[in-house]
Structure formats: structure tokens, C-alpha cells
């Protein structure tokens, strides 16, 4: 096996780095178009319904509720503990305050489908 030296300006790849996703992103407009086509709603009505859905999810999370999306999974707010981190580039230790993050638990139906 050949050993190739690391070039000075080239960073080492992270051992936990994931390869870039190959799937393309579905934009909101495409989702709205699909809903409109399959339900007989106008694009405006489908867009309004989509906006209300997203607003309802965000409001529920803000109120501390879990939000179940049948067939997809459950969104919930998770508390994160305060911790010590390292500032990139300087290796300076910094205190990261406690906070909140959104968690997603995938539904078993979706897992089985994929």
C-alpha cells in the first residue's frame, strides 16, 4: 500500500464526516404543486394549507408539545446541557450554555419503507 503525504494546506477528512447526499431537495413549490394536483385544490389553497401546517408545527413546538406527523415521525424539543467546547482554530476552551434543539424520531412505517 502506498503512503501519500498530507499536503500542508489540505485538511484531514473528519473520521465522522458523512459523504454528501446524492438526493436532490424537494422545494416548497414542488410540494404545493403535488398537493394541488392530487387534491383538486388550487395552488393558492394548497400553499395556504401548507403554510398553516408548518405554522401549527412551529407553534406546537414553541408551546413544548410534541408534534406527530403520521407516517413520518414525531418532532419534539429536547433540552441540551451546558458543556465545555473548543473554539475552532484557536483551541481555546469555551463554555456552551444549555439550550434547546429540535429532535425527530422517525416512524417505524417510514423506516420500513426505506
PDB file of N, CA, C and O in Angstrom, residues 54 56-69 73-80 98-106:
ATOM      1  N   UNK A  54     -47.220  24.127   8.581  1.00  0.00           N
ATOM      2  CA  UNK A  54     -45.903  24.464   9.112  1.00  0.00           C
ATOM      3  C   UNK A  54     -46.041  25.371  10.334  1.00  0.00           C
ATOM      4  O   UNK A  54     -45.368  25.162  11.360  1.00  0.00           O
ATOM      5  N   UNK A  56     -48.512  25.543  12.403  1.00  0.00           N
ATOM      6  CA  UNK A  56     -49.050  24.736  13.501  1.00  0.00           C
ATOM      7  C   UNK A  56     -47.958  23.892  14.156  1.00  0.00           C
ATOM      8  O   UNK A  56     -47.919  23.749  15.378  1.00  0.00           O
ATOM      9  N   UNK A  57     -47.074  23.331  13.350  1.00  0.00           N
ATOM     10  CA  UNK A  57     -45.961  22.540  13.880  1.00  0.00           C
ATOM     11  C   UNK A  57     -45.059  23.428  14.729  1.00  0.00           C
ATOM     12  O   UNK A  57     -44.695  23.084  15.860  1.00  0.00           O
ATOM     13  N   UNK A  58     -44.692  24.600  14.211  1.00  0.00           N
ATOM     14  CA  UNK A  58     -43.812  25.517  14.928  1.00  0.00           C
ATOM     15  C   UNK A  58     -44.464  25.985  16.228  1.00  0.00           C
ATOM     16  O   UNK A  58     -43.826  26.010  17.285  1.00  0.00           O
ATOM     17  N   UNK A  59     -45.740  26.330  16.182  1.00  0.00           N
ATOM     18  CA  UNK A  59     -46.456  26.779  17.377  1.00  0.00           C
ATOM     19  C   UNK A  59     -46.492  25.675  18.428  1.00  0.00           C
ATOM     20  O   UNK A  59     -46.256  25.933  19.611  1.00  0.00           O
ATOM     21  N   UNK A  60     -46.783  24.458  18.014  1.00  0.00           N
ATOM     22  CA  UNK A  60     -46.799  23.337  18.947  1.00  0.00           C
ATOM     23  C   UNK A  60     -45.453  23.141  19.616  1.00  0.00           C
ATOM     24  O   UNK A  60     -45.366  22.953  20.835  1.00  0.00           O
ATOM     25  N   UNK A  61     -44.370  23.204  18.839  1.00  0.00           N
ATOM     26  CA  UNK A  61     -43.028  23.051  19.399  1.00  0.00           C
ATOM     27  C   UNK A  61     -42.702  24.192  20.360  1.00  0.00           C
ATOM     28  O   UNK A  61     -42.124  23.967  21.432  1.00  0.00           O
ATOM     29  N   UNK A  62     -43.079  25.418  20.004  1.00  0.00           N
ATOM     30  CA  UNK A  62     -42.847  26.561  20.891  1.00  0.00           C
ATOM     31  C   UNK A  62     -43.571  26.392  22.214  1.00  0.00           C
ATOM     32  O   UNK A  62     -43.106  26.850  23.254  1.00  0.00           O
ATOM     33  N   UNK A  63     -44.752  25.734  22.182  1.00  0.00           N
ATOM     34  CA  UNK A  63     -45.538  25.516  23.390  1.00  0.00           C
ATOM     35  C   UNK A  63     -45.103  24.270  24.158  1.00  0.00           C
ATOM     36  O   UNK A  63     -45.768  23.865  25.106  1.00  0.00           O
ATOM     37  N   UNK A  64     -44.011  23.660  23.731  1.00  0.00           N
ATOM     38  CA  UNK A  64     -43.484  22.499  24.436  1.00  0.00           C
ATOM     39  C   UNK A  64     -44.178  21.196  24.108  1.00  0.00           C
ATOM     40  O   UNK A  64     -43.977  20.196  24.790  1.00  0.00           O
ATOM     41  N   UNK A  65     -44.968  21.170  23.061  1.00  0.00           N
ATOM     42  CA  UNK A  65     -45.683  19.957  22.669  1.00  0.00           C
ATOM     43  C   UNK A  65     -44.866  19.157  21.659  1.00  0.00           C
ATOM     44  O   UNK A  65     -44.095  19.718  20.891  1.00  0.00           O
ATOM     45  N   UNK A  66     -45.060  17.849  21.664  1.00  0.00           N
ATOM     46  CA  UNK A  66     -44.520  17.009  20.606  1.00  0.00           C
ATOM     47  C   UNK A  66     -45.512  17.060  19.450  1.00  0.00           C
ATOM     48  O   UNK A  66     -46.714  17.170  19.673  1.00  0.00           O
ATOM     49  N   UNK A  67     -45.005  16.991  18.244  1.00  0.00           N
ATOM     50  CA  UNK A  67     -45.871  17.055  17.060  1.00  0.00           C
ATOM     51  C   UNK A  67     -45.688  15.780  16.259  1.00  0.00           C
ATOM     52  O   UNK A  67     -44.604  15.508  15.743  1.00  0.00           O
ATOM     53  N   UNK A  68     -46.757  14.986  16.178  1.00  0.00           N
ATOM     54  CA  UNK A  68     -46.719  13.745  15.427  1.00  0.00           C
ATOM     55  C   UNK A  68     -47.156  13.973  13.992  1.00  0.00           C
ATOM     56  O   UNK A  68     -48.163  14.628  13.740  1.00  0.00           O
ATOM     57  N   UNK A  69     -46.379  13.467  13.076  1.00  0.00           N
ATOM     58  CA  UNK A  69     -46.709  13.524  11.652  1.00  0.00           C
ATOM     59  C   UNK A  69     -46.879  12.076  11.199  1.00  0.00           C
ATOM     60  O   UNK A  69     -45.886  11.379  10.943  1.00  0.00           O
ATOM     61  N   UNK A  73     -43.037  10.681  11.453  1.00  0.00           N
ATOM     62  CA  UNK A  73     -42.369  10.616  12.738  1.00  0.00           C
ATOM     63  C   UNK A  73     -42.889  11.677  13.677  1.00  0.00           C
ATOM     64  O   UNK A  73     -43.944  12.274  13.449  1.00  0.00           O
ATOM     65  N   UNK A  74     -42.139  11.921  14.756  1.00  0.00           N
ATOM     66  CA  UNK A  74     -42.536  12.871  15.780  1.00  0.00           C
ATOM     67  C   UNK A  74     -41.428  13.887  16.014  1.00  0.00           C
ATOM     68  O   UNK A  74     -40.268  13.519  16.228  1.00  0.00           O
ATOM     69  N   UNK A  75     -41.800  15.159  15.978  1.00  0.00           N
ATOM     70  CA  UNK A  75     -40.895  16.257  16.301  1.00  0.00           C
ATOM     71  C   UNK A  75     -41.097  16.628  17.760  1.00  0.00           C
ATOM     72  O   UNK A  75     -42.226  16.675  18.245  1.00  0.00           O
ATOM     73  N   UNK A  76     -40.003  16.910  18.461  1.00  0.00           N
ATOM     74  CA  UNK A  76     -40.102  17.339  19.850  1.00  0.00           C
ATOM     75  C   UNK A  76     -38.912  18.222  20.188  1.00  0.00           C
ATOM     76  O   UNK A  76     -37.890  18.212  19.492  1.00  0.00           O
ATOM     77  N   UNK A  77     -39.068  18.988  21.266  1.00  0.00           N
ATOM     78  CA  UNK A  77     -37.981  19.839  21.743  1.00  0.00           C
ATOM     79  C   UNK A  77     -37.196  19.066  22.794  1.00  0.00           C
ATOM     80  O   UNK A  77     -37.787  18.459  23.690  1.00  0.00           O
ATOM     81  N   UNK A  78     -35.887  19.079  22.682  1.00  0.00           N
ATOM     82  CA  UNK A  78     -35.016  18.393  23.641  1.00  0.00           C
ATOM     83  C   UNK A  78     -34.085  19.414  24.279  1.00  0.00           C
ATOM     84  O   UNK A  78     -33.537  20.276  23.589  1.00  0.00           O
ATOM     85  N   UNK A  79     -33.926  19.298  25.574  1.00  0.00           N
ATOM     86  CA  UNK A  79     -33.020  20.195  26.292  1.00  0.00           C
ATOM     87  C   UNK A  79     -31.585  19.710  26.118  1.00  0.00           C
ATOM     88  O   UNK A  79     -31.323  18.508  26.110  1.00  0.00           O
ATOM     89  N   UNK A  80     -30.662  20.650  25.958  1.00  0.00           N
ATOM     90  CA  UNK A  80     -29.246  20.309  25.899  1.00  0.00           C
ATOM     91  C   UNK A  80     -28.577  20.872  27.142  1.00  0.00           C
ATOM     92  O   UNK A  80     -28.904  21.972  27.594  1.00  0.00           O
ATOM     93  N   UNK A  98     -26.567  25.923  28.205  1.00  0.00           N
ATOM     94  CA  UNK A  98     -27.660  24.980  27.993  1.00  0.00           C
ATOM     95  C   UNK A  98     -28.623  25.593  26.981  1.00  0.00           C
ATOM     96  O   UNK A  98     -28.711  26.816  26.846  1.00  0.00           O
ATOM     97  N   UNK A  99     -29.338  24.767  26.269  1.00  0.00           N
ATOM     98  CA  UNK A  99     -30.262  25.278  25.255  1.00  0.00           C
ATOM     99  C   UNK A  99     -31.297  24.248  24.884  1.00  0.00           C
ATOM    100  O   UNK A  99     -31.536  23.279  25.614  1.00  0.00           O
ATOM    101  N   UNK A 100     -31.899  24.443  23.752  1.00  0.00           N
ATOM    102  CA  UNK A 100     -32.922  23.540  23.235  1.00  0.00           C
ATOM    103  C   UNK A 100     -32.600  23.210  21.792  1.00  0.00           C
ATOM    104  O   UNK A 100     -31.993  24.010  21.085  1.00  0.00           O
ATOM    105  N   UNK A 101     -33.013  22.022  21.371  1.00  0.00           N
ATOM    106  CA  UNK A 101     -32.881  21.657  19.969  1.00  0.00           C
ATOM    107  C   UNK A 101     -34.097  20.837  19.573  1.00  0.00           C
ATOM    108  O   UNK A 101     -34.798  20.274  20.415  1.00  0.00           O
ATOM    109  N   UNK A 102     -34.350  20.779  18.292  1.00  0.00           N
ATOM    110  CA  UNK A 102     -35.472  20.001  17.777  1.00  0.00           C
ATOM    111  C   UNK A 102     -34.986  18.581  17.513  1.00  0.00           C
ATOM    112  O   UNK A 102     -33.967  18.379  16.850  1.00  0.00           O
ATOM    113  N   UNK A 103     -35.722  17.620  18.048  1.00  0.00           N
ATOM    114  CA  UNK A 103     -35.416  16.219  17.812  1.00  0.00           C
ATOM    115  C   UNK A 103     -36.477  15.619  16.901  1.00  0.00           C
ATOM    116  O   UNK A 103     -37.622  16.080  16.869  1.00  0.00           O
ATOM    117  N   UNK A 104     -36.107  14.601  16.164  1.00  0.00           N
ATOM    118  CA  UNK A 104     -37.051  13.929  15.269  1.00  0.00           C
ATOM    119  C   UNK A 104     -36.888  12.434  15.432  1.00  0.00           C
ATOM    120  O   UNK A 104     -35.787  11.899  15.257  1.00  0.00           O
ATOM    121  N   UNK A 105     -37.969  11.763  15.788  1.00  0.00           N
ATOM    122  CA  UNK A 105     -37.963  10.310  15.888  1.00  0.00           C
ATOM    123  C   UNK A 105     -38.732   9.774  14.687  1.00  0.00           C
ATOM    124  O   UNK A 105     -39.914  10.064  14.509  1.00  0.00           O
ATOM    125  N   UNK A 106     -38.066   9.018  13.864  1.00  0.00           N
ATOM    126  CA  UNK A 106     -38.648   8.505  12.621  1.00  0.00           C
ATOM    127  C   UNK A 106     -39.682   7.421  12.935  1.00  0.00           C
ATOM    128  O   UNK A 106     -39.447   6.547  13.771  1.00  0.00           O
TER     129      UNK A 106
END
